[in-house]
PDB file of C-alpha atoms in Angstrom:
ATOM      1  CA  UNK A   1      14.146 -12.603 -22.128  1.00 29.00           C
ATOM      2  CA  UNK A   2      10.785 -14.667 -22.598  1.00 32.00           C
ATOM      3  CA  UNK A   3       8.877 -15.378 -25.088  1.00 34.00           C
ATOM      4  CA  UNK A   4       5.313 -14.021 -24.814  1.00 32.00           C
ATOM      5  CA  UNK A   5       2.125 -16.208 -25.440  1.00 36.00           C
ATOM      6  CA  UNK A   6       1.856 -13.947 -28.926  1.00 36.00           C
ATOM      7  CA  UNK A   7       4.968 -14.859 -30.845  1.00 38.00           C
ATOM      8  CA  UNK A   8       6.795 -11.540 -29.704  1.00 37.00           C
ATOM      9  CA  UNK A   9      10.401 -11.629 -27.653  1.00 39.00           C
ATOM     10  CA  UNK A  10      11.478  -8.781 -25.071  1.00 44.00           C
ATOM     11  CA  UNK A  11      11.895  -7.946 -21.701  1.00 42.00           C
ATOM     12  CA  UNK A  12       9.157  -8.829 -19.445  1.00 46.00           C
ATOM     13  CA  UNK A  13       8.293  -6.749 -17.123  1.00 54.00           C
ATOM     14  CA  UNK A  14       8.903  -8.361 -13.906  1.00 87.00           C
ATOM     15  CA  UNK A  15       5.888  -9.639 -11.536  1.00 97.00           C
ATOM     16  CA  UNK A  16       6.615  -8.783  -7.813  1.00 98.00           C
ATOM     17  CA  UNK A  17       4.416 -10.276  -6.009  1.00 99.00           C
ATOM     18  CA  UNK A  18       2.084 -13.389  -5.998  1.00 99.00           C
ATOM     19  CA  UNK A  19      -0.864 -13.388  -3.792  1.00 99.00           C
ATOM     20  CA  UNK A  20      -2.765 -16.685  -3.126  1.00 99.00           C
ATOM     21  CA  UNK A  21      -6.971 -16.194  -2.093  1.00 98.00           C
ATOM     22  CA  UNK A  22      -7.317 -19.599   0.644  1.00 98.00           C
ATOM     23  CA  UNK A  23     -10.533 -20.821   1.171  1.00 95.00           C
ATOM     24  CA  UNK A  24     -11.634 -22.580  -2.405  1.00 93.00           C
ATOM     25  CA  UNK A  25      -8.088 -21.783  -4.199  1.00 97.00           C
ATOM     26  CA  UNK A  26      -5.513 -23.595  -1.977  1.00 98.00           C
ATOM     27  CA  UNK A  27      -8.150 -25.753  -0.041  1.00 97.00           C
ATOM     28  CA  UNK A  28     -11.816 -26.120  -1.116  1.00 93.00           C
ATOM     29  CA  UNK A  29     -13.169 -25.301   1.539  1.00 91.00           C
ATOM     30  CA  UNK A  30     -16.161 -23.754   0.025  1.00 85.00           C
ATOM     31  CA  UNK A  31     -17.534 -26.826  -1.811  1.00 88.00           C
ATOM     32  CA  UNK A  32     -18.074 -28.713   1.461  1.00 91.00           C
ATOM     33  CA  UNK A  33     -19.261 -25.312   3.322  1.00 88.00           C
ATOM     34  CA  UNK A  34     -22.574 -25.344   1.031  1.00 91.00           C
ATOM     35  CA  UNK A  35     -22.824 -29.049   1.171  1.00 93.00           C
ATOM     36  CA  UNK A  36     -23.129 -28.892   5.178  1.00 95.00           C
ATOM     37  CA  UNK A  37     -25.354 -26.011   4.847  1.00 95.00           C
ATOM     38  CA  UNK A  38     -27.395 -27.772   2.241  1.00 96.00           C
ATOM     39  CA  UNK A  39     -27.936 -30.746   4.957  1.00 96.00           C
ATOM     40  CA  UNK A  40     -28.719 -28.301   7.549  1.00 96.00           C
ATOM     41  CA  UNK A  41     -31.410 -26.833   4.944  1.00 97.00           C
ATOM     42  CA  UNK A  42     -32.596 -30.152   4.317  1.00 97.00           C
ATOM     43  CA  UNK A  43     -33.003 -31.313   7.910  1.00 96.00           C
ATOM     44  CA  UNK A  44     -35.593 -28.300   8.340  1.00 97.00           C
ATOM     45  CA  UNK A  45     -37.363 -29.338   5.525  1.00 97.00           C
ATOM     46  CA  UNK A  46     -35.874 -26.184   3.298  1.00 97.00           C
ATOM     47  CA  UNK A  47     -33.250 -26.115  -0.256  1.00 96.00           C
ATOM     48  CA  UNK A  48     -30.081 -24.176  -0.020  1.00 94.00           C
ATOM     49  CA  UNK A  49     -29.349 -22.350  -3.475  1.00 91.00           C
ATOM     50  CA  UNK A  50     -26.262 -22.099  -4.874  1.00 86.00           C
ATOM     51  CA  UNK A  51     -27.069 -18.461  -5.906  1.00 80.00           C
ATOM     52  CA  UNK A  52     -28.276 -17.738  -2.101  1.00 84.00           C
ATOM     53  CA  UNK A  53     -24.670 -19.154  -1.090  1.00 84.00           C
ATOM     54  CA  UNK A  54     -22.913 -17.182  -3.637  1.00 74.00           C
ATOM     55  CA  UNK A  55     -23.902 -13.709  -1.573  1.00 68.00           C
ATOM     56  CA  UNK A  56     -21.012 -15.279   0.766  1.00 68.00           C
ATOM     57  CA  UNK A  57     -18.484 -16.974  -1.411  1.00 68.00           C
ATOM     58  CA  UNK A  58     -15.087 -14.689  -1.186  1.00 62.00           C
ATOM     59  CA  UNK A  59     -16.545 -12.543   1.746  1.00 59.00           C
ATOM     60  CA  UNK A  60     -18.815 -12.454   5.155  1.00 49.00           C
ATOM     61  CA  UNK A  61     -21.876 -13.784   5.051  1.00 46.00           C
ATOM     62  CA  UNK A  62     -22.140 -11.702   8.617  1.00 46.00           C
ATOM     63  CA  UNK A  63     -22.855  -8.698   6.173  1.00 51.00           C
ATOM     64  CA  UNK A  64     -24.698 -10.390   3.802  1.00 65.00           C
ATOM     65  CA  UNK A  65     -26.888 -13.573   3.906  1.00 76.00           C
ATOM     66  CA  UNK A  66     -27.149 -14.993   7.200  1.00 88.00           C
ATOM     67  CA  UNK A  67     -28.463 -18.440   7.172  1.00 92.00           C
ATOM     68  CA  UNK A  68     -29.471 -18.835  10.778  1.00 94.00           C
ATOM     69  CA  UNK A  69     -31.546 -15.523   9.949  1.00 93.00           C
ATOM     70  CA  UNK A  70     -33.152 -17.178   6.916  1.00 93.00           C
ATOM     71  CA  UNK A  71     -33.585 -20.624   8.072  1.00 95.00           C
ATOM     72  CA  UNK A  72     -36.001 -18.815  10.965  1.00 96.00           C
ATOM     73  CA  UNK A  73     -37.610 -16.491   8.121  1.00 96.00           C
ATOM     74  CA  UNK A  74     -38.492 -19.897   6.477  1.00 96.00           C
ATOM     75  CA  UNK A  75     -39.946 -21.781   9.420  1.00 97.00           C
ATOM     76  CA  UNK A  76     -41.576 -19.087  11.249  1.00 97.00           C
ATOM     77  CA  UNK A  77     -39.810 -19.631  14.497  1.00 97.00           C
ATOM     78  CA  UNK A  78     -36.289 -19.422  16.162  1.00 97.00           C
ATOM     79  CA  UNK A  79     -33.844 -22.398  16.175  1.00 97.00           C
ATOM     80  CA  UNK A  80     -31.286 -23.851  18.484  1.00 97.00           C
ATOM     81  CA  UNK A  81     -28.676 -21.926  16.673  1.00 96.00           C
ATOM     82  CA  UNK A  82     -25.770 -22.947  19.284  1.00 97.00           C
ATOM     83  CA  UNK A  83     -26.830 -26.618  18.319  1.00 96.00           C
ATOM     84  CA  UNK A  84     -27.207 -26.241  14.555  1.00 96.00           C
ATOM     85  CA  UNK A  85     -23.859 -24.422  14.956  1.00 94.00           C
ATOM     86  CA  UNK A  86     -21.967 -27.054  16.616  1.00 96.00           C
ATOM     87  CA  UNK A  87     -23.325 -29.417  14.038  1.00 95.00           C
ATOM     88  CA  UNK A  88     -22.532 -27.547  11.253  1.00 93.00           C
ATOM     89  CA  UNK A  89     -18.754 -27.302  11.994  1.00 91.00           C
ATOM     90  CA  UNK A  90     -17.735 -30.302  13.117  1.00 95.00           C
ATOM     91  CA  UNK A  91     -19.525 -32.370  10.094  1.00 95.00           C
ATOM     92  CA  UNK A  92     -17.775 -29.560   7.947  1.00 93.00           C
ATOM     93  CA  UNK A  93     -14.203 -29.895   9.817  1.00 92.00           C
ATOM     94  CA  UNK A  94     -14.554 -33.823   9.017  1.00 94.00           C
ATOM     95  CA  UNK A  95     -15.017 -33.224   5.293  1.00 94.00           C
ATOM     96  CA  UNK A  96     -12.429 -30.324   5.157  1.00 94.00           C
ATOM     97  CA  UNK A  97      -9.882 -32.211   6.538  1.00 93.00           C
ATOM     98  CA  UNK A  98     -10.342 -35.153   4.278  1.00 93.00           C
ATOM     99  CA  UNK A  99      -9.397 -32.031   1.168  1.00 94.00           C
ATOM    100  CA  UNK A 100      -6.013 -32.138  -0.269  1.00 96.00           C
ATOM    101  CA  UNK A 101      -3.808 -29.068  -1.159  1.00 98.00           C
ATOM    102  CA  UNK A 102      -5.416 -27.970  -4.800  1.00 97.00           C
ATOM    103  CA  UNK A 103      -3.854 -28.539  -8.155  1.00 97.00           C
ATOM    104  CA  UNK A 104      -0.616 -26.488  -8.806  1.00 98.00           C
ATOM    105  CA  UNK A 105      -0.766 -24.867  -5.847  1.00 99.00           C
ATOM    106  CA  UNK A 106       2.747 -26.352  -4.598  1.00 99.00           C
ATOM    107  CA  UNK A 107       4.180 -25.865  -8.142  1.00 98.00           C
ATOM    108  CA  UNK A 108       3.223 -22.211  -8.336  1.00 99.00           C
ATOM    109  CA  UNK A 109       5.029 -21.196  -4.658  1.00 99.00           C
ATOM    110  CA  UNK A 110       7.684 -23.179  -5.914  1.00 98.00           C
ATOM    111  CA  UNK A 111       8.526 -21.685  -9.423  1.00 98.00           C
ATOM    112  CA  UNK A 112       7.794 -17.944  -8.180  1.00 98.00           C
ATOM    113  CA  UNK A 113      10.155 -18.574  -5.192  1.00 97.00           C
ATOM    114  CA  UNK A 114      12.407 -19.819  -8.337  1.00 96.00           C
ATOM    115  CA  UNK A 115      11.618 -16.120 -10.615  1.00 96.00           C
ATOM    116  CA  UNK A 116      12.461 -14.233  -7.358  1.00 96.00           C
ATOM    117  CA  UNK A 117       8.454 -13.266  -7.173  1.00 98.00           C
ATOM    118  CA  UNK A 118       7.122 -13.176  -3.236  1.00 98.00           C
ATOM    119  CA  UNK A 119       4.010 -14.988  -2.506  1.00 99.00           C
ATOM    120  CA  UNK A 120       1.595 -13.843   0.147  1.00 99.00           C
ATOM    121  CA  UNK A 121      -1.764 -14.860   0.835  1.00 99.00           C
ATOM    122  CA  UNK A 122      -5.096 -12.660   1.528  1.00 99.00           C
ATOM    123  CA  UNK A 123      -8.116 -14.044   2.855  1.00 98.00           C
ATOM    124  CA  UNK A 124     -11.600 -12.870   3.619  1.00 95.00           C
ATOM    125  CA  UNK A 125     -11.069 -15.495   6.332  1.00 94.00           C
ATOM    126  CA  UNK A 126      -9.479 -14.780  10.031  1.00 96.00           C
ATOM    127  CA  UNK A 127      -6.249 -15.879  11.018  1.00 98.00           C
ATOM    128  CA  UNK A 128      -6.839 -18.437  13.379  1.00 97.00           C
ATOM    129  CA  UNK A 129      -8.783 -20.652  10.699  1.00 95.00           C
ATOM    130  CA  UNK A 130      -6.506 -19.536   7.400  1.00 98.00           C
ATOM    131  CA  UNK A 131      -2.933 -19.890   9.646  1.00 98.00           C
ATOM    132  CA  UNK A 132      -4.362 -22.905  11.431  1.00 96.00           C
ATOM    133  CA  UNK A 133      -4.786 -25.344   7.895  1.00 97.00           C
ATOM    134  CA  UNK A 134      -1.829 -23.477   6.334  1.00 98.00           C
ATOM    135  CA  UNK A 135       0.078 -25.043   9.349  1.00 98.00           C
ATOM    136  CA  UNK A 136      -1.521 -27.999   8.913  1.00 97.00           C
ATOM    137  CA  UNK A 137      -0.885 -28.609   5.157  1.00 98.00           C
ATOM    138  CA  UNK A 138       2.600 -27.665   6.032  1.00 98.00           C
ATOM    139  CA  UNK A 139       2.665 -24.303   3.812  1.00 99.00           C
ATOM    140  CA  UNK A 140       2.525 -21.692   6.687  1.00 99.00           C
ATOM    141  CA  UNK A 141       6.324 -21.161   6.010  1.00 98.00           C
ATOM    142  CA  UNK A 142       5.936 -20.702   2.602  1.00 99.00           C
ATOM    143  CA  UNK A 143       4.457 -17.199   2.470  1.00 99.00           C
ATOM    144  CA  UNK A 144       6.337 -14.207   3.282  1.00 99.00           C
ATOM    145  CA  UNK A 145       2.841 -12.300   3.934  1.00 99.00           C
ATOM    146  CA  UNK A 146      -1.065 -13.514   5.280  1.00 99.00           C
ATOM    147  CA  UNK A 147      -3.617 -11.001   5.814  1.00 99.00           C
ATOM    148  CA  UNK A 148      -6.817 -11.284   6.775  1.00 98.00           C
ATOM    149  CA  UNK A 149     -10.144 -10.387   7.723  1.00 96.00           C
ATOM    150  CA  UNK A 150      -8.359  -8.895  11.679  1.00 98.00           C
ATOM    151  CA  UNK A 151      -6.111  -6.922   9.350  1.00 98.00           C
ATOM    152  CA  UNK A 152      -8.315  -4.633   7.256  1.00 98.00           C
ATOM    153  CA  UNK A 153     -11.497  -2.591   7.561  1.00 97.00           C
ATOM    154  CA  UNK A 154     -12.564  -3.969   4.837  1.00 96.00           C
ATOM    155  CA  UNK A 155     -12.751  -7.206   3.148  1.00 94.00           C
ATOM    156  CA  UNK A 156     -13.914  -8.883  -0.096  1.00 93.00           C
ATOM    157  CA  UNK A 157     -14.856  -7.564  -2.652  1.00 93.00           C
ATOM    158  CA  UNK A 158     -13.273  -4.005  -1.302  1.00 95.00           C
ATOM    159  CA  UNK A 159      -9.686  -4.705  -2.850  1.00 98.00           C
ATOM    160  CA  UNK A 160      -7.959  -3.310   0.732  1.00 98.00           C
ATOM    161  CA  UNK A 161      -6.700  -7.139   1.420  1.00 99.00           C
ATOM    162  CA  UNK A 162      -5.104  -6.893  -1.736  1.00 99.00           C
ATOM    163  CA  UNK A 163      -3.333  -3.580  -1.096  1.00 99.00           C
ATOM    164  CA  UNK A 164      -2.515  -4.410   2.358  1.00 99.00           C
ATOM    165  CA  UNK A 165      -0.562  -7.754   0.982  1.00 99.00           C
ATOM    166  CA  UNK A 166       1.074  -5.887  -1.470  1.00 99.00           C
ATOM    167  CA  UNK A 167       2.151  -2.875   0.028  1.00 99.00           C
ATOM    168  CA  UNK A 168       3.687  -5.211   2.857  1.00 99.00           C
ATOM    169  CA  UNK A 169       5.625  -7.122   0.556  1.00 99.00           C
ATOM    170  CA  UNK A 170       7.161  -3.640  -1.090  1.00 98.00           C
ATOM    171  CA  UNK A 171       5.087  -5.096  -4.336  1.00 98.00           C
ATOM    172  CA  UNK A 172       3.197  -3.022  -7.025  1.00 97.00           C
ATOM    173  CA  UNK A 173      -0.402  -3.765  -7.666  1.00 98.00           C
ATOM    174  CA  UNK A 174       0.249  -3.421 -11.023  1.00 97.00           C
ATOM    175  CA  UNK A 175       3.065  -6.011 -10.990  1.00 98.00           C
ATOM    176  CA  UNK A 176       0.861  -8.247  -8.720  1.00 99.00           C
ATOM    177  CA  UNK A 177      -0.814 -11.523  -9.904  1.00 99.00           C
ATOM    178  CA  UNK A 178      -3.846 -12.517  -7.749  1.00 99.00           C
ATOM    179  CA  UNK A 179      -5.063 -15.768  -7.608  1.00 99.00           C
ATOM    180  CA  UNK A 180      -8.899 -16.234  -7.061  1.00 98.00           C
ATOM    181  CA  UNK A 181     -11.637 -18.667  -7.174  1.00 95.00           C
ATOM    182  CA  UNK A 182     -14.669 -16.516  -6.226  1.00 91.00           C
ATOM    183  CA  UNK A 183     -16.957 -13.615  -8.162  1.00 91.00           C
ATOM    184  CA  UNK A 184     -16.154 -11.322  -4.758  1.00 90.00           C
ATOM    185  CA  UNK A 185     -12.646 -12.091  -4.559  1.00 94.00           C
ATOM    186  CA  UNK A 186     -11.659 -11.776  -8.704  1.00 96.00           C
ATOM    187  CA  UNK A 187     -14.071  -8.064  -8.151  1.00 96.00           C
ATOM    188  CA  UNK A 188     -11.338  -7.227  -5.193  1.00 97.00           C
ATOM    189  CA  UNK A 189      -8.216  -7.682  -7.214  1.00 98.00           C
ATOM    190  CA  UNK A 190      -9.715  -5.939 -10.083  1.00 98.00           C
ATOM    191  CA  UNK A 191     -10.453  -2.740  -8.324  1.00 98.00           C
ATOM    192  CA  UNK A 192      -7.034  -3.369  -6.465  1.00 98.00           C
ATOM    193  CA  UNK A 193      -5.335  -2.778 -10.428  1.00 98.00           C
ATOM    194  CA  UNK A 194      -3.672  -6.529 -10.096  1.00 98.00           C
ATOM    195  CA  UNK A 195      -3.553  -9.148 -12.573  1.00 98.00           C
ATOM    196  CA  UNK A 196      -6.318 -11.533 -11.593  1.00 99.00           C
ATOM    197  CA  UNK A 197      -6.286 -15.575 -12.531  1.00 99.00           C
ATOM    198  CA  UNK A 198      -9.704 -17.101 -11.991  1.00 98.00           C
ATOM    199  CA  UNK A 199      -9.288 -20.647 -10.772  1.00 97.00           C
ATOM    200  CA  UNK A 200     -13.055 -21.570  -9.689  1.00 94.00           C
ATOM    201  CA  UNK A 201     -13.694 -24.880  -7.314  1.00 88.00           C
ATOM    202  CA  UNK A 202     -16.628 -27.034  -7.922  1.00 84.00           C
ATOM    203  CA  UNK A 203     -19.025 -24.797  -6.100  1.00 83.00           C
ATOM    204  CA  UNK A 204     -18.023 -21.241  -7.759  1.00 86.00           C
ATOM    205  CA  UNK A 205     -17.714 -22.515 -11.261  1.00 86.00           C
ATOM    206  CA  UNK A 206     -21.738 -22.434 -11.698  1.00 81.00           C
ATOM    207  CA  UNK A 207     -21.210 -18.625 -10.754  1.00 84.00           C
ATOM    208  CA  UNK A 208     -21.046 -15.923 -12.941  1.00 87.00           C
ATOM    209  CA  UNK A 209     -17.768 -13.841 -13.174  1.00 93.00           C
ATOM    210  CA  UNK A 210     -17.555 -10.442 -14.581  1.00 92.00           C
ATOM    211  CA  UNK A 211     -13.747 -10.082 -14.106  1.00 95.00           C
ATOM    212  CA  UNK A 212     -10.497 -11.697 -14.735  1.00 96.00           C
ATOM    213  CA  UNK A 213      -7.645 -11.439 -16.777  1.00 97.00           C
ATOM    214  CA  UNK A 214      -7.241 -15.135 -17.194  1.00 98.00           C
ATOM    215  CA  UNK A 215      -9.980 -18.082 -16.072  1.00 97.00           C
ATOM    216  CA  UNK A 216      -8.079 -21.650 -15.671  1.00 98.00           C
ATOM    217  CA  UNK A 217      -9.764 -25.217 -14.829  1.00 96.00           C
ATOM    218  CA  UNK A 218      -6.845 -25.705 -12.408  1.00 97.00           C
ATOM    219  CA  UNK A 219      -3.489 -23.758 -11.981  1.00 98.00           C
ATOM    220  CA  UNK A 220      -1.913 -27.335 -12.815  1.00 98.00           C
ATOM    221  CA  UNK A 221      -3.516 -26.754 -16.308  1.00 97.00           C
ATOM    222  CA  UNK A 222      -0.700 -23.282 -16.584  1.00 97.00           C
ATOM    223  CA  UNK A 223       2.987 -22.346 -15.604  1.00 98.00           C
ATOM    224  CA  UNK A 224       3.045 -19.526 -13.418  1.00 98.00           C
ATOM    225  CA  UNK A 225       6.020 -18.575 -16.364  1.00 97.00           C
ATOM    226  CA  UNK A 226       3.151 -18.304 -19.009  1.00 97.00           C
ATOM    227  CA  UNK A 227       1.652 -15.909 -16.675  1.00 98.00           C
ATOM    228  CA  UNK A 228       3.800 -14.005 -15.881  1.00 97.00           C
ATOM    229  CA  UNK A 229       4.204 -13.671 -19.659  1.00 96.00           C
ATOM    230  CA  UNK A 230       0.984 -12.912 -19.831  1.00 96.00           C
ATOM    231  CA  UNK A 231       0.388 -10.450 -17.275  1.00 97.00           C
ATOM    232  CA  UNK A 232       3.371  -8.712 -18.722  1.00 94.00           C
ATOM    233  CA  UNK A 233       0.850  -7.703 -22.188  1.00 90.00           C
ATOM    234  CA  UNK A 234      -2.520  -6.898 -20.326  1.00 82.00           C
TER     235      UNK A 234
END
């Protein structure tokens, strides 16, 4: 028996599943993605938008917004794209690396392990970059589930890496809280019928969202209990 947010008592109806987005939610990776992109801009004598990024937040920029493509619309010519390239990802490695685990993160496996909930991850992202800094944060072992981009035809915000998580943890949709930072990625678990949780980074907060169940500043800010109570009454 819990208490719900709304003053009633009864059985809760119980949450499954807990799926984790990665890049921005349990690492920001995105904040120092746009910042490296911005200097790349900036070198070539060209801004970076936020709202030109935000095509690629939660999904592939390969089907999107390309920025080699756009840099060359800008100048007029090609560009050493192998160089820029090389460039771009180690300066961005250096400033990922310095990025600690995100508020609550820890706490939230932790207490759903606690409630008997599985927690999974899904990520627009491939394997070899989301397993590689799970392993290196130490919380590869924590999820019973990662999919990603290898595993679906479709990624953000199509909600198949949602339903592929959940179906291969046994897990309802309905009875499956989503965590997400990004306007593509809160879209996906919307149209995958889960209970989404909005937790922007620096970089996505100046974004618009049209969906979400509940937005927080940080997941430290909320027990997963409270919503769990609160997916319970959507």
């Amino acid at each position: 028996m819990l208490e719900s947010p709304h003053g009633r008592t009864g059985v809760i109806p119980v949450t499954e599943a807990l799926l984790f987005d990665f890049d921005g939610l349990i690492l920001d990776t995105e904040s120092p993605d746009f910042q490296v992109w911005k200097e790349v801009y900036a070198d070539y004598g060209h801004e970076l938008t936020v709202g030109l990024w935000a095509q690629n937040v939660g999904g592939s920029w390969l089907s999107r917004y390309n920025p080699y493509d756009h840099l060359e619309e800008l100048l007029g010519c090609s560009i050493d794209r192998n160089a820029v390239k090389a460039g771009y990802k180690a300066r961005a490695r250096e400033i990922i690396l310095e990025q600690p685990i995100l508020p609550g993160v820890q706490d939230y496996i932790k207490e759903a392990k606690e409630m008997g909930i599985k927690v999974g991850v899904a990520s627009s992202s491939d394997h070899a970059w989301v397993d590689g800094n799970l392993e290196r944060l130490g919380l590869l072992h924590e999820f019973e589930v990662v999919v990603c981009a290898e595993d679906v035809e479709n990624i953000k915000p199509h909600p198949e890496l949602f339903l592929t998580a959940a179906a291969r943890l046994n897990a309802s949709p309905a009875r499956t809280i989503v965590l997400e930072d990004s306007p593509n990625g809160a879209r996906a678990a919307h149209d995958a019928g889960t209970f989404c949780v909005v937790v922007p980074n620096p970089l996505t907060a100046q974004l618009p969202f049209d969906h979400g169940h509940l937005h927080l500043n940080a997941l430290s800010d909320v027990p997963l209990a409270q919503v769990v109570a609160l997916a319970a009454e959507r």
